[in-house]
Amino acid sequence: MRAETLQRNEEFQELYRHGRSYVGRCVVVYALARGAGGTRVGFTVGKKVGHAVERNRVRRRLREIYRLLYPELASGFDLVIVARGRAKAAPHGVLAGELKGLLRRAGVLAGEEKNA
């Protein structure tokens, strides 16, 4: 099943303004509960991460990790996943573990309680 994505700049800006951020060493997750509907996601990899090839590789890695976590996610959230500079060199297991931990803290994983 294909995940719904955030595509418009206004959607990203709303999450940056009104969403809650969860910061890790390699990734920052912005989450905003929006009620009904499926969970939507957007990925951001800034120029500080590297050239286009490196940024696209990091984006692909994050998308794959998200795809594997998708069945465990609760519905009704908007998410923006922002890669930090360390994401480029981080092993897959570290990146996946950190993203899962941040989503758990955000209360986005189904069956998980939100922790401040």
mmCIF file of N, CA and C in Angstrom:
data_model
loop_
_atom_site.group_PDB
_atom_site.id
_atom_site.type_symbol
_atom_site.label_atom_id
_atom_site.label_comp_id
_atom_site.label_asym_id
_atom_site.label_seq_id
_atom_site.Cartn_x
_atom_site.Cartn_y
_atom_site.Cartn_z
ATOM 1 N N MET A 1 0.844 -1.184 0.000
ATOM 2 C CA MET A 1 0.000 0.000 0.000
ATOM 3 C C MET A 1 0.884 1.241 0.000
ATOM 4 N N ARG A 2 0.581 2.155 -0.872
ATOM 5 C CA ARG A 2 1.379 3.370 -0.994
ATOM 6 C C ARG A 2 0.947 4.394 0.052
ATOM 7 N N ALA A 3 1.935 4.971 0.714
ATOM 8 C CA ALA A 3 1.655 5.969 1.748
ATOM 9 C C ALA A 3 1.257 7.290 1.106
ATOM 10 N N GLU A 4 0.332 7.990 1.748
ATOM 11 C CA GLU A 4 -0.015 9.332 1.298
ATOM 12 C C GLU A 4 1.128 10.259 1.662
ATOM 13 N N THR A 5 1.435 11.192 0.764
ATOM 14 C CA THR A 5 2.566 12.078 1.012
ATOM 15 C C THR A 5 2.120 13.530 1.109
ATOM 16 N N LEU A 6 2.891 14.296 1.862
ATOM 17 C CA LEU A 6 2.729 15.745 1.892
ATOM 18 C C LEU A 6 3.511 16.281 0.703
ATOM 19 N N GLN A 7 2.903 17.158 -0.082
ATOM 20 C CA GLN A 7 3.586 17.627 -1.276
ATOM 21 C C GLN A 7 3.661 19.144 -1.365
ATOM 22 N N ARG A 8 2.667 19.819 -0.845
ATOM 23 C CA ARG A 8 2.643 21.276 -0.979
ATOM 24 C C ARG A 8 3.436 21.939 0.137
ATOM 25 N N ASN A 9 4.077 23.041 -0.184
ATOM 26 C CA ASN A 9 4.880 23.784 0.780
ATOM 27 C C ASN A 9 4.043 24.179 1.997
ATOM 28 N N GLU A 10 2.783 24.540 1.790
ATOM 29 C CA GLU A 10 1.913 24.954 2.896
ATOM 30 C C GLU A 10 1.733 23.823 3.904
ATOM 31 N N GLU A 11 1.670 22.587 3.411
ATOM 32 C CA GLU A 11 1.508 21.444 4.310
ATOM 33 C C GLU A 11 2.747 21.262 5.192
ATOM 34 N N PHE A 12 3.922 21.423 4.595
ATOM 35 C CA PHE A 12 5.159 21.331 5.367
ATOM 36 C C PHE A 12 5.237 22.471 6.374
ATOM 37 N N GLN A 13 4.915 23.683 5.938
ATOM 38 C CA GLN A 13 4.997 24.850 6.818
ATOM 39 C C GLN A 13 4.062 24.715 8.017
ATOM 40 N N GLU A 14 2.872 24.154 7.799
ATOM 41 C CA GLU A 14 1.925 23.960 8.902
ATOM 42 C C GLU A 14 2.515 23.031 9.967
ATOM 43 N N LEU A 15 3.186 21.982 9.522
ATOM 44 C CA LEU A 15 3.808 21.073 10.488
ATOM 45 C C LEU A 15 4.951 21.737 11.221
ATOM 46 N N TYR A 16 5.763 22.515 10.524
ATOM 47 C CA TYR A 16 6.876 23.202 11.187
ATOM 48 C C TYR A 16 6.349 24.186 12.232
ATOM 49 N N ARG A 17 5.232 24.859 11.921
ATOM 50 C CA ARG A 17 4.676 25.865 12.834
ATOM 51 C C ARG A 17 3.906 25.247 13.997
ATOM 52 N N HIS A 18 3.034 24.291 13.679
ATOM 53 C CA HIS A 18 2.088 23.791 14.683
ATOM 54 C C HIS A 18 2.402 22.383 15.194
ATOM 55 N N GLY A 19 3.257 21.658 14.507
ATOM 56 C CA GLY A 19 3.574 20.294 14.918
ATOM 57 C C GLY A 19 4.579 20.261 16.053
ATOM 58 N N ARG A 20 4.671 19.124 16.679
ATOM 59 C CA ARG A 20 5.637 18.925 17.765
ATOM 60 C C ARG A 20 6.858 18.257 17.162
ATOM 61 N N SER A 21 8.056 18.675 17.564
ATOM 62 C CA SER A 21 9.278 18.102 16.999
ATOM 63 C C SER A 21 9.907 17.113 17.978
ATOM 64 N N TYR A 22 10.485 16.082 17.417
ATOM 65 C CA TYR A 22 11.190 15.044 18.163
ATOM 66 C C TYR A 22 12.562 14.907 17.512
ATOM 67 N N VAL A 23 13.599 15.256 18.257
ATOM 68 C CA VAL A 23 14.934 15.405 17.685
ATOM 69 C C VAL A 23 15.817 14.223 18.049
ATOM 70 N N GLY A 24 16.489 13.689 17.033
ATOM 71 C CA GLY A 24 17.479 12.640 17.226
ATOM 72 C C GLY A 24 18.813 13.082 16.646
ATOM 73 N N ARG A 25 19.792 12.200 16.693
ATOM 74 C CA ARG A 25 21.118 12.543 16.173
ATOM 75 C C ARG A 25 21.134 12.619 14.650
ATOM 76 N N CYS A 26 20.347 11.792 13.983
ATOM 77 C CA CYS A 26 20.363 11.726 12.521
ATOM 78 C C CYS A 26 19.089 12.258 11.880
ATOM 79 N N VAL A 27 18.001 12.290 12.633
ATOM 80 C CA VAL A 27 16.689 12.606 12.069
ATOM 81 C C VAL A 27 15.906 13.482 13.040
ATOM 82 N N VAL A 28 15.083 14.368 12.484
ATOM 83 C CA VAL A 28 14.104 15.126 13.264
ATOM 84 C C VAL A 28 12.731 14.768 12.707
ATOM 85 N N VAL A 29 11.784 14.467 13.583
ATOM 86 C CA VAL A 29 10.422 14.142 13.164
ATOM 87 C C VAL A 29 9.489 15.229 13.681
ATOM 88 N N TYR A 30 8.702 15.804 12.778
ATOM 89 C CA TYR A 30 7.635 16.728 13.149
ATOM 90 C C TYR A 30 6.331 15.961 13.010
ATOM 91 N N ALA A 31 5.500 15.981 14.049
ATOM 92 C CA ALA A 31 4.245 15.235 14.039
ATOM 93 C C ALA A 31 3.098 16.147 14.446
ATOM 94 N N LEU A 32 1.975 15.971 13.772
ATOM 95 C CA LEU A 32 0.770 16.737 14.074
ATOM 96 C C LEU A 32 -0.428 15.818 13.896
ATOM 97 N N ALA A 33 -1.203 15.635 14.967
ATOM 98 C CA ALA A 33 -2.420 14.829 14.881
ATOM 99 C C ALA A 33 -3.464 15.631 14.121
ATOM 100 N N ARG A 34 -4.117 14.985 13.155
ATOM 101 C CA ARG A 34 -5.125 15.702 12.375
ATOM 102 C C ARG A 34 -6.482 15.012 12.393
ATOM 103 N N GLY A 35 -6.622 14.002 13.234
ATOM 104 C CA GLY A 35 -7.921 13.349 13.365
ATOM 105 C C GLY A 35 -8.078 12.205 12.381
ATOM 106 N N ALA A 36 -9.174 12.230 11.638
ATOM 107 C CA ALA A 36 -9.519 11.127 10.743
ATOM 108 C C ALA A 36 -8.579 11.061 9.543
ATOM 109 N N GLY A 37 -8.608 9.912 8.888
ATOM 110 C CA GLY A 37 -7.814 9.731 7.678
ATOM 111 C C GLY A 37 -6.516 9.005 7.961
ATOM 112 N N GLY A 38 -5.834 8.664 6.899
ATOM 113 C CA GLY A 38 -4.565 7.958 7.025
ATOM 114 C C GLY A 38 -3.438 8.888 7.435
ATOM 115 N N THR A 39 -2.310 8.302 7.724
ATOM 116 C CA THR A 39 -1.126 9.079 8.076
ATOM 117 C C THR A 39 -0.427 9.518 6.800
ATOM 118 N N ARG A 40 -0.117 10.810 6.739
ATOM 119 C CA ARG A 40 0.599 11.363 5.585
ATOM 120 C C ARG A 40 2.024 11.691 6.007
ATOM 121 N N VAL A 41 2.955 11.596 5.066
ATOM 122 C CA VAL A 41 4.364 11.815 5.392
ATOM 123 C C VAL A 41 5.043 12.639 4.301
ATOM 124 N N GLY A 42 6.033 13.424 4.718
ATOM 125 C CA GLY A 42 6.892 14.155 3.792
ATOM 126 C C GLY A 42 8.326 14.007 4.260
ATOM 127 N N PHE A 43 9.256 14.007 3.319
ATOM 128 C CA PHE A 43 10.674 13.850 3.638
ATOM 129 C C PHE A 43 11.425 15.089 3.200
ATOM 130 N N THR A 44 12.350 15.553 4.048
ATOM 131 C CA THR A 44 13.170 16.716 3.741
ATOM 132 C C THR A 44 14.626 16.369 4.022
ATOM 133 N N VAL A 45 15.467 16.651 3.034
ATOM 134 C CA VAL A 45 16.907 16.468 3.195
ATOM 135 C C VAL A 45 17.559 17.747 2.692
ATOM 136 N N GLY A 46 18.123 18.530 3.602
ATOM 137 C CA GLY A 46 18.688 19.826 3.253
ATOM 138 C C GLY A 46 20.041 19.728 2.574
ATOM 139 N N LYS A 47 20.486 20.842 2.035
ATOM 140 C CA LYS A 47 21.753 20.882 1.303
ATOM 141 C C LYS A 47 22.963 20.657 2.192
ATOM 142 N N LYS A 48 22.807 20.825 3.508
ATOM 143 C CA LYS A 48 23.923 20.566 4.414
ATOM 144 C C LYS A 48 24.308 19.088 4.422
ATOM 145 N N VAL A 49 23.386 18.229 4.000
ATOM 146 C CA VAL A 49 23.655 16.791 3.984
ATOM 147 C C VAL A 49 24.651 16.446 2.880
ATOM 148 N N GLY A 50 24.620 17.164 1.773
ATOM 149 C CA GLY A 50 25.563 16.889 0.691
ATOM 150 C C GLY A 50 24.974 17.258 -0.654
ATOM 151 N N HIS A 51 25.644 16.790 -1.698
ATOM 152 C CA HIS A 51 25.186 17.052 -3.059
ATOM 153 C C HIS A 51 23.920 16.248 -3.348
ATOM 154 N N ALA A 52 23.312 16.513 -4.499
ATOM 155 C CA ALA A 52 22.014 15.925 -4.836
ATOM 156 C C ALA A 52 22.018 14.400 -4.755
ATOM 157 N N VAL A 53 23.068 13.773 -5.242
ATOM 158 C CA VAL A 53 23.130 12.310 -5.223
ATOM 159 C C VAL A 53 23.084 11.795 -3.785
ATOM 160 N N GLU A 54 23.822 12.439 -2.900
ATOM 161 C CA GLU A 54 23.842 12.022 -1.496
ATOM 162 C C GLU A 54 22.506 12.289 -0.824
ATOM 163 N N ARG A 55 21.908 13.452 -1.110
ATOM 164 C CA ARG A 55 20.600 13.777 -0.519
ATOM 165 C C ARG A 55 19.541 12.784 -0.976
ATOM 166 N N ASN A 56 19.545 12.455 -2.259
ATOM 167 C CA ASN A 56 18.562 11.503 -2.776
ATOM 168 C C ASN A 56 18.757 10.115 -2.175
ATOM 169 N N ARG A 57 20.005 9.719 -1.955
ATOM 170 C CA ARG A 57 20.273 8.422 -1.337
ATOM 171 C C ARG A 57 19.730 8.389 0.087
ATOM 172 N N VAL A 58 19.956 9.451 0.847
ATOM 173 C CA VAL A 58 19.436 9.523 2.220
ATOM 174 C C VAL A 58 17.913 9.489 2.191
ATOM 175 N N ARG A 59 17.298 10.220 1.260
ATOM 176 C CA ARG A 59 15.837 10.241 1.148
ATOM 177 C C ARG A 59 15.300 8.843 0.830
ATOM 178 N N ARG A 60 15.956 8.138 -0.077
ATOM 179 C CA ARG A 60 15.524 6.773 -0.418
ATOM 180 C C ARG A 60 15.634 5.845 0.786
ATOM 181 N N ARG A 61 16.728 5.969 1.550
ATOM 182 C CA ARG A 61 16.905 5.130 2.741
ATOM 183 C C ARG A 61 15.805 5.401 3.761
ATOM 184 N N LEU A 62 15.494 6.681 3.991
ATOM 185 C CA LEU A 62 14.438 7.021 4.953
ATOM 186 C C LEU A 62 13.076 6.527 4.472
ATOM 187 N N ARG A 63 12.810 6.655 3.170
ATOM 188 C CA ARG A 63 11.537 6.166 2.628
ATOM 189 C C ARG A 63 11.386 4.664 2.830
ATOM 190 N N GLU A 64 12.476 3.925 2.617
ATOM 191 C CA GLU A 64 12.421 2.474 2.792
ATOM 192 C C GLU A 64 12.171 2.107 4.254
ATOM 193 N N ILE A 65 12.836 2.784 5.164
ATOM 194 C CA ILE A 65 12.606 2.529 6.594
ATOM 195 C C ILE A 65 11.157 2.838 6.947
ATOM 196 N N TYR A 66 10.637 3.955 6.436
ATOM 197 C CA TYR A 66 9.241 4.321 6.687
ATOM 198 C C TYR A 66 8.305 3.256 6.110
ATOM 199 N N ARG A 67 8.615 2.765 4.913
ATOM 200 C CA ARG A 67 7.775 1.748 4.272
ATOM 201 C C ARG A 67 7.681 0.498 5.149
ATOM 202 N N LEU A 68 8.793 0.114 5.756
ATOM 203 C CA LEU A 68 8.795 -1.067 6.618
ATOM 204 C C LEU A 68 8.036 -0.825 7.924
ATOM 205 N N LEU A 69 8.036 0.418 8.405
ATOM 206 C CA LEU A 69 7.328 0.750 9.647
ATOM 207 C C LEU A 69 5.848 1.064 9.414
ATOM 208 N N TYR A 70 5.460 1.303 8.175
ATOM 209 C CA TYR A 70 4.110 1.766 7.849
ATOM 210 C C TYR A 70 2.996 0.907 8.461
ATOM 211 N N PRO A 71 3.081 -0.433 8.416
ATOM 212 C CA PRO A 71 1.994 -1.240 9.002
ATOM 213 C C PRO A 71 1.803 -1.019 10.505
ATOM 214 N N GLU A 72 2.826 -0.548 11.202
ATOM 215 C CA GLU A 72 2.743 -0.344 12.651
ATOM 216 C C GLU A 72 2.219 1.040 13.030
ATOM 217 N N LEU A 73 2.036 1.934 12.056
ATOM 218 C CA LEU A 73 1.674 3.319 12.357
ATOM 219 C C LEU A 73 0.186 3.487 12.614
ATOM 220 N N ALA A 74 -0.128 4.356 13.557
ATOM 221 C CA ALA A 74 -1.515 4.748 13.800
ATOM 222 C C ALA A 74 -1.940 5.700 12.690
ATOM 223 N N SER A 75 -3.231 5.804 12.449
ATOM 224 C CA SER A 75 -3.703 6.709 11.403
ATOM 225 C C SER A 75 -4.061 8.064 12.009
ATOM 226 N N GLY A 76 -4.181 9.054 11.136
ATOM 227 C CA GLY A 76 -4.609 10.373 11.576
ATOM 228 C C GLY A 76 -3.492 11.328 11.942
ATOM 229 N N PHE A 77 -2.289 11.100 11.426
ATOM 230 C CA PHE A 77 -1.155 11.980 11.707
ATOM 231 C C PHE A 77 -0.573 12.528 10.410
ATOM 232 N N ASP A 78 -0.001 13.720 10.499
ATOM 233 C CA ASP A 78 0.871 14.250 9.456
ATOM 234 C C ASP A 78 2.278 14.217 10.016
ATOM 235 N N LEU A 79 3.226 13.770 9.209
ATOM 236 C CA LEU A 79 4.616 13.664 9.644
ATOM 237 C C LEU A 79 5.535 14.316 8.626
ATOM 238 N N VAL A 80 6.556 14.993 9.108
ATOM 239 C CA VAL A 80 7.666 15.411 8.261
ATOM 240 C C VAL A 80 8.916 14.824 8.888
ATOM 241 N N ILE A 81 9.673 14.101 8.079
ATOM 242 C CA ILE A 81 10.909 13.483 8.533
ATOM 243 C C ILE A 81 12.058 14.246 7.889
ATOM 244 N N VAL A 82 12.873 14.880 8.726
ATOM 245 C CA VAL A 82 13.971 15.725 8.250
ATOM 246 C C VAL A 82 15.292 15.032 8.562
ATOM 247 N N ALA A 83 16.091 14.807 7.515
ATOM 248 C CA ALA A 83 17.405 14.193 7.708
ATOM 249 C C ALA A 83 18.407 15.246 8.144
ATOM 250 N N ARG A 84 19.243 14.882 9.094
ATOM 251 C CA ARG A 84 20.339 15.750 9.524
ATOM 252 C C ARG A 84 21.632 15.243 8.878
ATOM 253 N N GLY A 85 22.703 15.999 9.028
ATOM 254 C CA GLY A 85 23.967 15.670 8.383
ATOM 255 C C GLY A 85 24.496 14.282 8.689
ATOM 256 N N ARG A 86 24.290 13.809 9.907
ATOM 257 C CA ARG A 86 24.807 12.492 10.301
ATOM 258 C C ARG A 86 24.070 11.344 9.624
ATOM 259 N N ALA A 87 22.905 11.599 9.053
ATOM 260 C CA ALA A 87 22.124 10.535 8.426
ATOM 261 C C ALA A 87 22.853 9.935 7.233
ATOM 262 N N LYS A 88 23.682 10.739 6.586
ATOM 263 C CA LYS A 88 24.394 10.279 5.392
ATOM 264 C C LYS A 88 25.307 9.098 5.709
ATOM 265 N N ALA A 89 26.008 9.140 6.828
ATOM 266 C CA ALA A 89 26.985 8.102 7.166
ATOM 267 C C ALA A 89 26.432 7.050 8.126
ATOM 268 N N ALA A 90 25.227 7.245 8.617
ATOM 269 C CA ALA A 90 24.672 6.320 9.613
ATOM 270 C C ALA A 90 24.322 4.978 8.976
ATOM 271 N N PRO A 91 24.664 3.874 9.640
ATOM 272 C CA PRO A 91 24.254 2.555 9.149
ATOM 273 C C PRO A 91 22.728 2.420 9.183
ATOM 274 N N HIS A 92 22.230 1.526 8.355
ATOM 275 C CA HIS A 92 20.782 1.337 8.238
ATOM 276 C C HIS A 92 20.139 1.030 9.589
ATOM 277 N N GLY A 93 20.739 0.151 10.360
ATOM 278 C CA GLY A 93 20.167 -0.234 11.649
ATOM 279 C C GLY A 93 20.050 0.927 12.613
ATOM 280 N N VAL A 94 21.055 1.790 12.624
ATOM 281 C CA VAL A 94 21.036 2.960 13.506
ATOM 282 C C VAL A 94 19.934 3.918 13.072
ATOM 283 N N LEU A 95 19.857 4.172 11.761
ATOM 284 C CA LEU A 95 18.843 5.083 11.229
ATOM 285 C C LEU A 95 17.435 4.542 11.502
ATOM 286 N N ALA A 96 17.237 3.248 11.266
ATOM 287 C CA ALA A 96 15.925 2.638 11.488
ATOM 288 C C ALA A 96 15.547 2.669 12.966
ATOM 289 N N GLY A 97 16.490 2.348 13.833
ATOM 290 C CA GLY A 97 16.214 2.358 15.266
ATOM 291 C C GLY A 97 15.870 3.745 15.775
ATOM 292 N N GLU A 98 16.601 4.741 15.287
ATOM 293 C CA GLU A 98 16.329 6.107 15.731
ATOM 294 C C GLU A 98 14.965 6.583 15.250
ATOM 295 N N LEU A 99 14.645 6.322 13.977
ATOM 296 C CA LEU A 99 13.348 6.758 13.448
ATOM 297 C C LEU A 99 12.206 6.063 14.190
ATOM 298 N N LYS A 100 12.347 4.771 14.451
ATOM 299 C CA LYS A 100 11.303 4.049 15.182
ATOM 300 C C LYS A 100 11.144 4.609 16.593
ATOM 301 N N GLY A 101 12.252 4.921 17.249
ATOM 302 C CA GLY A 101 12.196 5.501 18.589
ATOM 303 C C GLY A 101 11.520 6.862 18.603
ATOM 304 N N LEU A 102 11.822 7.695 17.608
ATOM 305 C CA LEU A 102 11.197 9.020 17.541
ATOM 306 C C LEU A 102 9.698 8.908 17.258
ATOM 307 N N LEU A 103 9.319 7.976 16.381
ATOM 308 C CA LEU A 103 7.894 7.778 16.097
ATOM 309 C C LEU A 103 7.170 7.242 17.332
ATOM 310 N N ARG A 104 7.845 6.411 18.102
ATOM 311 C CA ARG A 104 7.256 5.904 19.351
ATOM 312 C C ARG A 104 7.042 7.060 20.328
ATOM 313 N N ARG A 105 8.061 7.926 20.474
ATOM 314 C CA ARG A 105 7.936 9.087 21.363
ATOM 315 C C ARG A 105 6.808 10.004 20.922
ATOM 316 N N ALA A 106 6.600 10.112 19.616
ATOM 317 C CA ALA A 106 5.548 10.975 19.087
ATOM 318 C C ALA A 106 4.166 10.353 19.254
ATOM 319 N N GLY A 107 4.103 9.077 19.619
ATOM 320 C CA GLY A 107 2.816 8.408 19.772
ATOM 321 C C GLY A 107 2.201 7.997 18.453
ATOM 322 N N VAL A 108 3.021 7.864 17.425
ATOM 323 C CA VAL A 108 2.522 7.543 16.091
ATOM 324 C C VAL A 108 2.469 6.041 15.855
ATOM 325 N N LEU A 109 3.281 5.274 16.561
ATOM 326 C CA LEU A 109 3.228 3.824 16.405
ATOM 327 C C LEU A 109 1.948 3.309 17.048
ATOM 328 N N ALA A 110 1.210 2.483 16.334
ATOM 329 C CA ALA A 110 -0.066 1.965 16.823
ATOM 330 C C ALA A 110 0.154 1.172 18.104
ATOM 331 N N GLY A 111 -0.716 1.397 19.079
ATOM 332 C CA GLY A 111 -0.635 0.685 20.341
ATOM 333 C C GLY A 111 0.389 1.243 21.309
ATOM 334 N N GLU A 112 1.045 2.330 20.946
ATOM 335 C CA GLU A 112 2.048 2.946 21.820
ATOM 336 C C GLU A 112 1.459 4.195 22.453
ATOM 337 N N GLU A 113 1.767 4.406 23.705
ATOM 338 C CA GLU A 113 1.350 5.627 24.383
ATOM 339 C C GLU A 113 2.348 6.727 24.088
ATOM 340 N N LYS A 114 1.858 7.951 23.981
ATOM 341 C CA LYS A 114 2.733 9.090 23.720
ATOM 342 C C LYS A 114 3.507 9.442 24.982
ATOM 343 N N ASN A 115 4.825 9.555 24.844
ATOM 344 C CA ASN A 115 5.696 9.978 25.943
ATOM 345 C C ASN A 115 6.252 11.348 25.616
ATOM 346 N N ALA A 116 6.263 12.244 26.595
ATOM 347 C CA ALA A 116 6.769 13.601 26.375
ATOM 348 C C ALA A 116 8.219 13.509 26.050
#
